[in-house]
Short mmCIF file of C-alpha atoms and ligand atoms in Angstrom, two decimals:
data_model
loop_
_atom_site.label_atom_id
_atom_site.label_comp_id
_atom_site.label_asym_id
_atom_site.label_seq_id
_atom_site.Cartn_x
_atom_site.Cartn_y
_atom_site.Cartn_z
CA MET A 1 22.30 -23.55 19.58
CA ASN A 2 21.95 -20.13 21.04
CA ILE A 3 23.65 -17.34 19.18
CA VAL A 4 23.03 -14.56 21.68
CA PRO A 5 26.01 -13.69 23.91
CA GLU A 6 25.36 -12.85 27.58
CA SER A 7 26.61 -9.27 27.48
CA GLY A 8 28.11 -6.57 25.25
CA VAL A 9 26.98 -5.61 21.76
CA GLY A 10 24.29 -8.04 20.67
CA SER A 11 23.82 -9.42 24.17
CA ALA A 12 20.37 -10.47 25.24
CA SER A 13 19.96 -7.47 27.49
CA ALA A 14 21.10 -4.94 24.88
CA LEU A 15 18.82 -6.58 22.35
CA VAL A 16 15.85 -5.68 24.49
CA GLU A 17 16.96 -2.50 26.21
CA GLU A 18 18.10 -0.70 23.09
CA HIS A 19 15.19 -1.59 20.85
CA PRO A 20 12.38 0.95 21.04
CA CYS A 21 9.80 -1.60 19.94
CA TYR A 22 10.80 -4.22 22.48
CA SER A 23 11.16 -2.00 25.50
CA ALA A 24 8.85 0.90 26.34
CA GLY A 25 11.79 2.48 28.19
CA ALA A 26 13.97 2.32 25.08
CA ALA A 27 11.19 3.96 23.08
CA HIS A 28 12.00 7.28 24.75
CA ARG A 29 15.74 6.96 24.39
CA TYR A 30 16.62 5.11 21.25
CA ALA A 31 15.78 5.75 17.64
CA ARG A 32 15.11 3.35 14.84
CA LEU A 33 15.23 3.66 11.09
CA HIS A 34 13.16 1.60 8.70
CA LEU A 35 14.79 1.03 5.35
CA ALA A 36 12.28 0.51 2.57
CA VAL A 37 14.16 -1.90 0.34
CA ALA A 38 11.42 -4.53 0.00
CA PRO A 39 8.71 -3.61 -2.52
CA ALA A 40 7.49 -7.12 -3.42
CA CYS A 41 5.05 -9.25 -1.50
CA ASN A 42 3.97 -12.85 -1.86
CA MET A 43 0.46 -12.59 -0.53
CA GLN A 44 -2.42 -10.20 -0.08
CA CYS A 45 -3.77 -9.27 3.33
CA ARG A 46 -7.15 -7.61 3.26
CA TYR A 47 -5.95 -4.71 5.42
CA CYS A 48 -3.17 -3.81 3.04
CA ASN A 49 -2.98 -1.86 -0.17
CA ARG A 50 0.58 -1.71 -1.29
CA LYS A 51 0.07 1.62 -2.85
CA PHE A 52 3.50 3.08 -3.39
CA ASP A 53 3.03 6.18 -1.36
CA CYS A 54 0.60 8.51 0.15
CA ALA A 55 2.01 11.66 1.66
CA ASN A 56 -0.87 11.84 4.06
CA GLU A 57 -0.84 8.36 5.33
CA SER A 58 1.35 6.79 7.81
CA ARG A 59 0.84 3.12 8.26
CA PRO A 60 2.75 -0.06 7.51
CA GLY A 61 3.00 -0.87 3.86
CA VAL A 62 3.27 2.83 3.08
CA VAL A 63 6.52 4.53 2.15
CA SER A 64 7.73 7.56 0.26
CA GLY A 65 10.06 5.71 -2.04
CA VAL A 66 11.75 2.37 -2.40
CA LEU A 67 15.49 2.34 -1.86
CA SER A 68 18.08 0.23 -3.59
CA PRO A 69 20.46 -1.53 -1.17
CA GLU A 70 23.14 1.08 -1.94
CA GLN A 71 20.75 3.94 -1.24
CA ALA A 72 19.60 2.24 1.94
CA VAL A 73 23.14 2.01 3.25
CA GLN A 74 23.71 5.68 2.45
CA ARG A 75 20.51 6.59 4.20
CA ALA A 76 21.58 4.66 7.26
CA GLY A 77 24.89 6.52 7.25
CA GLU A 78 23.14 9.84 7.10
CA ALA A 79 20.72 8.83 9.83
CA MET A 80 23.67 7.81 12.01
CA ARG A 81 25.03 11.32 11.73
CA ARG A 82 21.73 13.05 12.40
CA LEU A 83 20.06 10.78 14.90
CA PRO A 84 22.51 10.24 17.72
CA HIS A 85 20.28 7.72 19.45
CA LEU A 86 19.92 5.46 16.45
CA ARG A 87 20.21 1.85 17.56
CA VAL A 88 17.94 -0.15 15.32
CA ILE A 89 17.64 -0.64 11.59
CA GLY A 90 14.41 -2.32 10.58
CA PHE A 91 13.21 -3.92 7.37
CA ALA A 92 9.46 -3.70 7.25
CA GLY A 93 8.36 -3.23 3.70
CA PRO A 94 6.59 -1.79 1.87
CA GLY A 95 6.12 -5.45 0.91
CA ASP A 96 7.37 -8.49 2.76
CA PRO A 97 11.11 -8.40 3.46
CA LEU A 98 11.39 -12.14 2.87
CA ALA A 99 9.80 -11.81 -0.55
CA ASN A 100 12.78 -9.53 -1.26
CA ARG A 101 15.50 -11.60 0.34
CA GLU A 102 18.30 -10.62 -1.99
CA ARG A 103 17.72 -6.90 -1.57
CA VAL A 104 17.36 -7.16 2.20
CA PHE A 105 20.44 -9.29 2.74
CA ALA A 106 22.46 -7.21 0.27
CA THR A 107 21.67 -4.27 2.55
CA CYS A 108 22.56 -6.12 5.75
CA LYS A 109 26.08 -7.03 4.64
CA PRO A 110 27.55 -3.52 4.32
CA LEU A 111 25.47 -2.26 7.25
CA ARG A 112 27.02 -4.78 9.58
CA LEU A 113 30.51 -3.91 8.45
CA GLN A 114 30.02 -0.16 8.72
CA PHE A 115 27.82 0.02 11.80
CA PRO A 116 28.38 -3.07 13.91
CA GLU A 117 26.70 -1.35 16.86
CA LEU A 118 23.31 -1.26 15.17
CA HIS A 119 20.69 -3.94 15.75
CA LEU A 120 19.05 -5.29 12.63
CA CYS A 121 15.43 -6.30 12.72
CA LEU A 122 12.88 -7.55 10.24
CA SER A 123 9.11 -7.96 10.07
CA THR A 124 7.43 -10.62 8.01
CA ASN A 125 4.14 -12.24 7.18
CA GLY A 126 5.95 -15.54 7.77
CA LEU A 127 5.19 -17.18 4.44
CA CYS A 128 8.85 -17.62 3.50
CA LEU A 129 10.16 -17.77 7.02
CA PRO A 130 11.16 -21.43 7.46
CA GLU A 131 13.53 -21.42 4.49
CA SER A 132 14.94 -18.01 5.47
CA VAL A 133 15.89 -18.63 9.10
CA ARG A 134 19.45 -19.66 8.26
CA ASP A 135 20.05 -16.48 6.24
CA ILE A 136 18.40 -14.29 8.85
CA VAL A 137 20.74 -15.57 11.53
CA ASP A 138 23.78 -15.48 9.26
CA HIS A 139 23.14 -11.85 8.41
CA GLY A 140 23.08 -10.83 12.03
CA ILE A 141 19.37 -10.17 12.34
CA ARG A 142 18.45 -10.78 15.96
CA HIS A 143 14.92 -9.37 16.09
CA VAL A 144 12.12 -10.75 14.00
CA THR A 145 8.47 -9.79 14.08
CA ILE A 146 5.88 -12.17 12.65
CA THR A 147 2.36 -11.01 11.96
CA LEU A 148 0.12 -13.82 13.19
CA ASN A 149 -3.54 -12.96 12.97
CA THR A 150 -5.23 -16.27 13.60
CA LEU A 151 -4.66 -19.92 14.46
CA ASP A 152 -7.73 -20.98 12.54
CA PRO A 153 -7.56 -21.33 8.74
CA GLU A 154 -11.28 -20.62 8.48
CA VAL A 155 -10.62 -17.20 9.98
CA GLY A 156 -7.46 -16.84 7.93
CA ALA A 157 -9.50 -17.26 4.77
CA ALA A 158 -11.32 -14.05 5.72
CA ILE A 159 -8.04 -12.18 6.29
CA TYR A 160 -5.89 -13.28 3.35
CA SER A 161 -7.13 -12.91 -0.21
CA TRP A 162 -4.40 -15.08 -1.70
CA VAL A 163 -0.85 -16.30 -1.36
CA PHE A 164 1.71 -17.12 -4.02
CA TRP A 165 2.97 -20.56 -3.15
CA LYS A 166 4.75 -23.19 -5.19
CA GLN A 167 4.21 -21.67 -8.62
CA ARG A 168 0.60 -20.60 -8.23
CA ARG A 169 -1.77 -18.23 -6.56
CA ARG A 170 -3.78 -20.01 -3.86
CA ARG A 171 -6.90 -18.70 -2.23
CA GLY A 172 -9.33 -19.36 0.57
CA LEU A 173 -8.74 -22.16 3.06
CA GLU A 174 -5.82 -23.56 1.12
CA ALA A 175 -4.03 -20.22 1.29
CA ALA A 176 -4.81 -19.72 4.97
CA ARG A 177 -3.54 -23.20 5.86
CA ILE A 178 -0.25 -22.62 4.08
CA VAL A 179 0.27 -19.27 5.79
CA LEU A 180 -0.43 -20.68 9.24
CA GLU A 181 1.78 -23.71 8.76
CA GLN A 182 4.68 -21.58 7.58
CA GLN A 183 4.26 -19.02 10.34
CA LEU A 184 4.29 -21.61 13.09
CA ALA A 185 7.21 -23.53 11.61
CA GLY A 186 9.15 -20.30 11.17
CA LEU A 187 8.37 -19.18 14.68
CA SER A 188 9.79 -22.31 16.29
CA ALA A 189 12.84 -22.31 14.03
CA LEU A 190 13.65 -18.71 15.01
CA LEU A 191 13.19 -19.38 18.70
CA ALA A 192 15.40 -22.44 18.43
CA GLN A 193 18.11 -20.14 17.04
CA GLY A 194 17.80 -17.72 19.95
CA VAL A 195 16.31 -14.93 17.86
CA LEU A 196 14.18 -12.50 19.80
CA VAL A 197 10.69 -12.87 18.37
CA LYS A 198 7.82 -10.45 18.56
CA VAL A 199 4.38 -11.39 17.29
CA ASN A 200 2.02 -8.79 15.87
CA THR A 201 -1.68 -9.45 15.69
CA VAL A 202 -3.94 -7.05 13.85
CA LEU A 203 -7.23 -6.90 15.70
CA ILE A 204 -9.97 -6.96 13.08
CA PRO A 205 -13.36 -6.52 14.73
CA GLY A 206 -15.80 -9.26 13.84
CA VAL A 207 -13.06 -11.31 12.20
CA ASN A 208 -10.34 -12.42 14.62
CA ALA A 209 -11.11 -10.93 18.05
CA GLU A 210 -11.82 -14.39 19.47
CA GLN A 211 -8.48 -15.66 18.18
CA VAL A 212 -6.32 -13.17 20.01
CA PRO A 213 -6.26 -14.71 23.51
CA ALA A 214 -5.45 -18.12 22.01
CA ILE A 215 -2.61 -16.61 19.96
CA ASN A 216 -1.33 -14.96 23.12
CA ARG A 217 -1.28 -18.29 24.98
CA LEU A 218 0.43 -20.12 22.15
CA VAL A 219 3.16 -17.57 21.54
CA SER A 220 3.79 -17.13 25.25
CA ALA A 221 4.21 -20.85 25.72
CA ALA A 222 6.56 -20.98 22.73
CA GLY A 223 8.85 -18.34 24.24
CA VAL A 224 7.99 -15.30 22.17
CA PHE A 225 9.32 -12.14 23.77
CA SER A 226 6.48 -9.78 23.12
CA HIS A 227 3.01 -9.75 21.67
CA ASN A 228 1.67 -6.65 20.02
CA VAL A 229 -2.08 -6.57 19.55
CA MET A 230 -2.60 -3.68 17.21
CA PRO A 231 -5.80 -2.13 15.96
CA LEU A 232 -6.81 -2.52 12.33
CA ILE A 233 -6.30 0.76 10.49
CA SER A 234 -8.98 1.03 7.89
CA ALA A 235 -10.56 3.82 5.88
CA PRO A 236 -12.22 3.73 2.46
CA GLU A 237 -9.59 6.03 0.98
CA HIS A 238 -6.84 3.55 1.81
CA GLY A 239 -8.29 1.33 -0.92
CA THR A 240 -7.87 -1.81 1.15
CA TYR A 241 -10.50 -4.53 1.07
CA TYR A 242 -11.59 -3.82 4.63
CA GLY A 243 -11.53 -0.09 4.03
CA VAL A 244 -13.65 -0.24 0.90
CA MET A 245 -16.01 -2.83 2.37
CA GLY A 246 -16.61 -0.71 5.45
CA ILE A 247 -14.94 -2.95 8.03
CA SER A 248 -13.40 -0.48 10.43
CA GLY A 249 -10.88 -0.71 13.23
CA PRO A 250 -11.72 -1.43 16.87
CA SER A 251 -12.67 1.24 19.37
CA GLU A 252 -10.28 1.94 22.27
CA GLU A 253 -12.69 0.00 24.42
CA GLU A 254 -12.68 -3.09 22.19
CA LEU A 255 -8.91 -3.02 21.90
CA HIS A 256 -8.55 -2.73 25.65
CA GLN A 257 -11.03 -5.60 26.18
CA VAL A 258 -9.15 -7.93 23.89
CA ARG A 259 -5.76 -6.96 25.29
CA SER A 260 -7.00 -7.60 28.82
CA ARG A 261 -7.74 -11.18 27.81
CA CYS A 262 -4.07 -11.68 26.91
CA GLN A 263 -2.46 -12.93 30.11
CA GLY A 264 0.44 -14.97 28.76
CA SER A 265 4.08 -14.43 29.67
CA ALA A 266 4.89 -12.57 26.43
CA HIS A 267 5.15 -8.84 27.15
CA LEU A 268 2.03 -7.22 25.88
CA MET A 269 3.23 -4.30 23.85
CA THR A 270 0.99 -1.28 24.18
CA HIS A 271 3.38 1.46 23.09
CA CYS A 272 3.39 0.48 19.39
CA ARG A 273 2.99 3.45 17.13
CA GLN A 274 2.41 1.44 13.95
CA CYS A 275 5.27 3.00 12.06
CA ARG A 276 5.54 3.58 8.37
CA ALA A 277 7.85 1.23 6.53
CA ASP A 278 10.30 4.14 6.16
CA ALA A 279 9.96 5.66 9.61
CA ALA A 280 12.94 7.30 11.27
CA GLY A 281 13.58 8.62 14.73
CA LEU A 282 12.12 7.96 18.14
CA LEU A 283 8.77 6.19 18.21
CA GLY A 284 6.06 8.79 17.82
CA GLU A 285 8.45 11.32 16.39
CA ASP A 286 8.92 10.66 12.73
CA ARG A 287 11.88 12.50 11.33
CA GLN A 288 12.04 10.71 8.00
CA ALA A 289 10.96 13.89 6.23
CA GLU A 290 14.14 15.56 7.45
CA LEU A 291 16.49 13.03 5.98
CA ARG A 292 17.51 14.36 2.62
CA PRO A 293 17.23 12.26 -0.48
CA VAL A 294 20.26 10.06 -0.71
CA SER A 295 22.43 11.03 -3.61
CA LEU A 296 23.06 7.99 -5.64
CA LEU A 297 25.74 6.76 -7.88
CA GLY A 298 24.39 7.62 -11.30
CA ASN A 299 20.95 6.17 -10.75
CA ARG A 300 17.85 8.24 -10.47
CA VAL A 301 17.39 9.32 -6.88
CA ILE A 302 14.18 8.17 -5.34
CA PRO A 303 12.88 11.06 -3.28
CA ILE A 304 12.30 10.60 0.39
CA HIS A 305 11.65 14.19 1.27
CA ARG A 306 8.47 16.21 1.29
CA PRO A 307 8.01 19.83 0.29
CA LYS A 308 8.20 22.25 3.19
CA PRO A 309 4.67 23.13 4.31
CA ALA A 310 5.64 26.74 4.96
CA LEU A 311 5.87 27.29 1.22
CA LEU A 312 2.26 26.25 0.84
CA ALA A 313 0.73 28.34 3.58
CA LYS A 314 -0.50 30.90 1.04
CA ALA A 315 -1.96 30.16 -2.37
CA VAL A 316 -1.53 26.64 -3.70
CA LEU A 317 -1.35 25.84 -7.39
CA LEU A 318 -2.90 22.46 -8.13
CA ALA A 319 -3.34 20.54 -11.37
CA VAL A 320 -6.18 18.08 -11.86
CA ALA A 321 -6.48 15.21 -14.32
CA THR A 322 -10.14 15.37 -15.25
CA SER A 323 -12.11 14.91 -18.46
CA THR A 324 -14.95 17.35 -17.80
CA GLY A 325 -13.80 19.38 -14.82
CA GLU A 326 -16.41 17.79 -12.60
CA ARG A 327 -14.76 14.70 -11.21
CA VAL A 328 -11.23 13.44 -10.77
CA ASP A 329 -11.64 10.73 -13.35
CA THR A 330 -8.39 10.53 -15.32
CA HIS A 331 -5.27 8.45 -14.93
CA PHE A 332 -2.16 10.63 -14.81
CA GLY A 333 -0.61 8.82 -17.76
CA HIS A 334 -3.78 9.07 -19.84
CA ALA A 335 -4.28 12.79 -19.28
CA HIS A 336 -4.00 14.79 -22.45
CA SER A 337 -4.39 17.94 -20.45
CA PHE A 338 -4.56 19.16 -16.86
CA ARG A 339 -6.81 21.82 -15.42
CA VAL A 340 -4.89 24.15 -13.17
CA TYR A 341 -6.44 25.84 -10.15
CA ARG A 342 -5.27 28.27 -7.53
CA VAL A 343 -6.58 27.49 -4.05
CA THR A 344 -6.32 30.21 -1.43
CA GLY A 345 -7.94 29.18 1.81
CA GLU A 346 -11.57 28.55 0.84
CA ARG A 347 -11.24 30.22 -2.54
CA ILE A 348 -10.82 28.10 -5.65
CA GLU A 349 -9.96 29.83 -8.94
CA TYR A 350 -9.82 27.97 -12.23
CA LEU A 351 -6.84 29.34 -14.12
CA GLU A 352 -6.43 27.39 -17.32
CA GLU A 353 -6.18 24.15 -19.15
CA ARG A 354 -2.69 22.96 -19.99
CA ARG A 355 -2.21 20.43 -22.76
CA VAL A 356 0.42 17.72 -22.58
CA PRO A 357 1.99 17.26 -25.99
CA ARG A 358 2.19 13.55 -26.80
CA TYR A 359 3.21 11.59 -29.82
CA CYS A 360 0.87 8.74 -29.34
CA GLN A 361 -2.74 9.71 -29.12
CA GLY A 362 -5.87 7.87 -28.29
CA ASP A 363 -4.42 4.48 -27.57
CA ASP A 364 -5.22 3.60 -23.99
CA ARG A 365 -2.69 0.86 -23.79
CA CYS A 366 0.13 3.01 -24.91
CA GLU A 367 2.63 3.26 -22.10
CA VAL A 368 3.86 6.50 -20.63
CA THR A 369 6.93 7.09 -22.68
CA ASP A 370 9.71 9.22 -21.30
CA ASP A 371 8.75 11.98 -23.72
CA VAL A 372 5.18 12.17 -22.54
CA LEU A 373 6.29 12.12 -18.95
CA ASP A 374 8.84 14.88 -19.56
CA ASN A 375 6.19 16.97 -21.27
CA ALA A 376 3.81 16.52 -18.37
CA LEU A 377 6.50 17.47 -15.88
CA GLN A 378 7.28 20.54 -17.90
CA VAL A 379 3.63 21.57 -18.03
CA LEU A 380 3.20 21.05 -14.28
CA ARG A 381 6.48 22.51 -13.14
CA ASP A 382 5.03 25.42 -11.15
CA CYS A 383 2.32 23.33 -9.45
CA GLN A 384 2.63 22.13 -5.89
CA GLY A 385 0.43 19.13 -6.42
CA VAL A 386 -1.36 17.11 -9.05
CA ILE A 387 -4.62 15.29 -8.40
CA CYS A 388 -5.43 12.29 -10.55
CA ALA A 389 -7.54 9.13 -10.41
CA ARG A 390 -4.52 6.86 -10.62
CA ILE A 391 -0.85 7.18 -11.32
CA GLY A 392 2.00 4.83 -12.10
CA TYR A 393 5.05 4.41 -9.99
CA THR A 394 7.49 6.12 -12.31
CA PRO A 395 5.56 9.36 -12.80
CA TRP A 396 4.92 9.36 -9.06
CA GLN A 397 8.62 9.32 -8.36
CA ALA A 398 9.42 11.83 -11.04
CA LEU A 399 6.83 14.27 -9.68
CA ALA A 400 7.83 13.81 -6.07
CA GLU A 401 11.43 14.39 -7.07
CA ARG A 402 10.46 17.79 -8.38
CA GLY A 403 8.54 18.69 -5.26
CA ILE A 404 5.15 18.19 -6.94
CA VAL A 405 2.97 16.10 -4.66
CA PRO A 406 0.92 13.48 -6.52
CA ASP A 407 -2.49 12.69 -5.02
CA ASN A 408 -4.62 9.74 -6.05
CA ASN A 409 -6.85 9.67 -3.00
CA HIS A 410 -9.75 11.43 -4.64
CA ALA A 411 -10.51 9.16 -7.59
CA ASN A 412 -14.00 9.88 -8.88
CA ARG A 413 -14.59 12.57 -6.27
CA PRO A 414 -15.79 16.04 -7.27
CA VAL A 415 -12.89 18.22 -8.38
CA ARG A 416 -13.64 21.06 -5.97
CA GLU A 417 -13.79 18.80 -2.98
CA ALA A 418 -10.52 17.14 -4.01
CA LEU A 419 -8.87 20.55 -4.46
CA ARG A 420 -9.97 21.75 -1.06
CA GLN A 421 -8.80 18.62 0.73
CA THR A 422 -5.53 18.35 -1.10
CA ALA A 423 -4.68 21.98 -0.46
CA LEU A 424 -5.47 21.48 3.20
CA GLN A 425 -3.39 18.34 3.42
CA LEU A 426 -0.46 19.99 1.67
CA GLN A 427 -0.50 22.66 4.32
CA GLU A 428 -1.01 20.38 7.27
CA ASN A 429 1.33 17.68 6.18
CA SER A 430 4.44 18.48 8.10
CA GLY A 431 5.18 14.79 7.99
CA SER A 432 4.91 14.46 11.73
CA ARG A 433 1.98 12.13 12.21
CA ASN A 434 3.58 8.85 12.78
CA CYS A 435 3.01 5.23 12.53
CA GLY A 436 1.19 2.87 10.55
CA LEU A 437 0.02 -0.65 10.35
CA ALA A 438 0.27 -4.20 9.98
CA ALA A 439 3.22 -6.27 9.01
CA ALA A 440 5.50 -3.45 10.03
CA CYS A 441 7.48 -2.57 13.14
CA MET B 1 3.41 -15.41 -27.49
CA ALA B 2 4.29 -12.93 -24.84
CA LEU B 3 2.64 -11.02 -22.07
CA SER B 4 3.09 -7.35 -21.35
CA ILE B 5 2.97 -4.99 -18.41
CA THR B 6 0.64 -2.00 -18.45
CA GLU B 7 0.59 1.35 -16.75
CA GLU B 8 -1.40 -0.11 -13.88
CA CYS B 9 1.81 -1.70 -12.67
CA VAL B 10 3.06 -0.24 -9.40
CA ALA B 11 6.60 -1.56 -9.93
CA CYS B 12 6.53 -3.74 -6.85
CA GLN B 13 9.03 -5.99 -8.65
CA ALA B 14 7.43 -9.17 -7.35
CA CYS B 15 7.27 -10.63 -10.86
CA GLU B 16 10.94 -10.14 -11.71
CA PRO B 17 12.49 -12.99 -9.72
CA VAL B 18 9.75 -15.54 -10.50
CA CYS B 19 10.16 -15.36 -14.29
CA PRO B 20 11.90 -18.54 -15.50
CA ASN B 21 13.09 -16.76 -18.65
CA ASP B 22 14.56 -13.75 -16.92
CA ALA B 23 12.31 -11.73 -19.22
CA ILE B 24 11.22 -9.06 -16.75
CA ARG B 25 13.39 -6.07 -16.08
CA PHE B 26 13.13 -3.06 -13.82
CA LYS B 27 14.69 -0.16 -15.66
CA SER B 28 14.55 3.50 -14.68
CA GLY B 29 11.49 2.87 -12.59
CA ILE B 30 9.49 0.87 -15.12
CA MET B 31 8.86 -2.87 -15.31
CA ARG B 32 8.94 -4.35 -18.78
CA ILE B 33 8.61 -7.79 -20.28
CA ASP B 34 11.04 -8.59 -23.06
CA LYS B 35 8.71 -9.86 -25.77
CA ASN B 36 11.42 -11.97 -27.31
CA ALA B 37 12.25 -13.73 -24.08
CA CYS B 38 8.77 -14.33 -22.63
CA THR B 39 7.29 -17.72 -23.52
CA GLU B 40 4.27 -17.28 -21.24
CA CYS B 41 6.19 -19.75 -19.13
CA ALA B 42 5.73 -22.58 -21.65
CA GLY B 43 8.26 -25.28 -20.99
CA TYR B 44 8.63 -24.32 -17.33
CA HIS B 45 5.35 -23.88 -15.56
CA GLU B 46 1.72 -24.60 -16.17
CA LEU B 47 0.77 -21.03 -15.34
CA PRO B 48 2.52 -17.75 -16.18
CA GLN B 49 4.41 -16.95 -13.00
CA CYS B 50 4.28 -13.18 -13.23
CA VAL B 51 0.50 -13.36 -13.52
CA GLU B 52 0.29 -15.66 -10.51
CA ILE B 53 2.20 -13.33 -8.19
CA CYS B 54 1.15 -9.89 -9.47
CA PRO B 55 -1.03 -8.07 -6.91
CA VAL B 56 -2.49 -5.50 -9.28
CA GLU B 57 -5.54 -6.19 -11.42
CA GLY B 58 -4.94 -5.27 -15.04
CA ALA B 59 -1.18 -4.83 -14.67
CA ILE B 60 -0.37 -7.77 -16.96
CA THR B 61 -2.14 -8.38 -20.26
CA ASN B 62 -1.90 -10.98 -22.98
CA ALA B 63 -1.05 -10.18 -26.59
CA ASP B 64 -4.61 -8.91 -27.23
CA GLY B 65 -4.44 -6.52 -24.32
CA THR B 66 -6.82 -8.61 -22.20
CA PRO B 67 -6.00 -8.37 -18.51
CA MET B 68 -4.70 -11.66 -17.11
CA ASN B 69 -6.03 -10.68 -13.69
CA PRO B 70 -9.29 -8.86 -14.46
CA PRO B 71 -10.88 -6.32 -12.09
CA GLY B 72 -12.20 -7.82 -8.88
CA THR B 73 -10.24 -11.05 -9.13
CA LEU B 74 -7.41 -10.15 -6.76
CA THR B 75 -8.79 -7.72 -4.26
CA GLY B 76 -12.21 -9.36 -4.03
CA ILE B 77 -13.61 -5.83 -4.04
CA PRO B 78 -16.72 -5.78 -6.24
CA ARG B 79 -16.31 -3.44 -9.20
CA LYS B 80 -19.14 -1.09 -8.33
CA LYS B 81 -17.78 -0.63 -4.80
CA LYS B 82 -14.50 0.59 -6.16
CA SER B 83 -15.85 3.57 -7.95
CA VAL B 84 -18.25 4.92 -5.37
S1 SF4 C 1 0.46 -6.34 4.92
FE1 SF4 C 1 2.49 -7.00 4.32
S2 SF4 C 1 2.22 -9.19 4.01
FE2 SF4 C 1 0.21 -8.32 3.90
S3 SF4 C 1 -0.09 -7.90 1.73
FE3 SF4 C 1 0.69 -6.03 2.68
S4 SF4 C 1 2.85 -6.14 2.27
FE4 SF4 C 1 2.07 -8.22 2.01
S1 SF4 C 2 4.75 -15.18 -18.61
FE1 SF4 C 2 6.41 -16.31 -17.70
S2 SF4 C 2 8.09 -16.05 -19.18
FE2 SF4 C 2 6.59 -14.44 -19.62
S3 SF4 C 2 7.28 -12.70 -18.44
FE3 SF4 C 2 5.75 -13.79 -17.19
S4 SF4 C 2 6.98 -15.12 -15.91
FE4 SF4 C 2 8.31 -14.47 -17.58
S1 SF4 C 3 4.06 -7.94 -10.04
FE1 SF4 C 3 2.58 -6.73 -11.20
S2 SF4 C 3 2.53 -4.72 -10.18
FE2 SF4 C 3 4.35 -5.80 -9.46
S3 SF4 C 3 5.99 -5.12 -10.83
FE3 SF4 C 3 5.19 -7.00 -11.71
S4 SF4 C 3 3.59 -6.32 -13.13
FE4 SF4 C 3 4.06 -4.59 -11.82
#
């Protein structure tokens, strides 16, 4: 059965021509919005660290806040008003959309009713794809991207740390076999339903380069619309396995080499900008920072805005969670005090130590209670940023909501270096660098 | 017999739907295990489901506070590498 009509809304030609990721021409004309409603994942790829947010990063798996389905629909409505060329709503994370089926489909329903002209699309690692195809089609999703990195489980074992499958965590070859089997079964089921399928392959030098031409042949023969061979994005500060272990992305040259060996009929996508899971706007022009936080019905609003860099062009007040003042060594929630510094250009002045009153002292396992969090927020209220070794999700949101940028990229680094870099990033971060990584787009 | 969620948790909510006892709740940004409802999956599964799916080392502990997924077991990143 083919569910794609010949012409009009949802026709095969509109599906391609209006989707910026499927047509390089559309990329200049039409905008897309990624709605980050999918925090959970069911596996671990070694190029991914599902860290909740990093204001300075822009790669798949990275977002500024997770939205509830209601918030997502509001955000889409606002984007429709502000981005006249909006044609595509994508679900790309920060986890795997199909590990969050209820949230994703609960978002699709009202979206389809309110904005029938929008195309819905979804990216997935494929693990839960076969059992989700029916729902995908029923919810009007006509574009699906599967990340397929290898056809060989031996190689897969070097890419996937584990998968959660049938009540347990599986590793190694077993995990890689399951992933591959599910991806291929899901791929054919989608194609049989007339869904437009794109395949992403993350090129990981020394790991799967030899696999890419074979993937290209297989997906082309199967009828996949486009194949996107994207470079691994990897840096130690991302905290991913590859990043920490020093496996870096391919050079332009390597990427070009591998792409040139992909001669199948699937369109080779070269205009991918590796968008964040909450990207908005035209490809390469991320306007997500402009969309205001959605005001929500009673619930706490999860911030999706960033402080205006203009405010930070002069002196920046930064707080650091550190035990001795030498290194950034303290978890936000464990900090009994913060050292506050003023950074003006190259100048770093230590101002004072601010204590966080807390009722429960000394017990490491004690959770951040609302009181402690409120006290910390109070103490930090005039700071533009807080640098800590680690931070939980809730305090992260609470800080971001108040325009205080949390930074956990400098764990165990010298305090002065962290201050300098964070101040610099606060000033530079106009939120315009776009695009991100792996399972996304 | 109950497990609990620590501050390491990133609130990815992956554990919530896999709990057979509906013991895990996401409330005002925090994940919590209801100690009265959690049976460590006894009677349903051989292994505690939240522990099996959680991606964060140290995010779930047993009653003694011992991490169910100790450092290094999920990311494969050796401990000393992490703190360089
Ligand atoms: S890249 Fe996607 S599929 Fe892989 S671990 Fe991250 S969220 Fe999950
Ligand atoms: S151990 Fe089992 S019953 Fe307890 S919270 Fe985890 S999933 Fe639920
Ligand atoms: S799976 Fe782990 S990290 Fe995710 S919400 Fe549950 S306890 Fe937290």
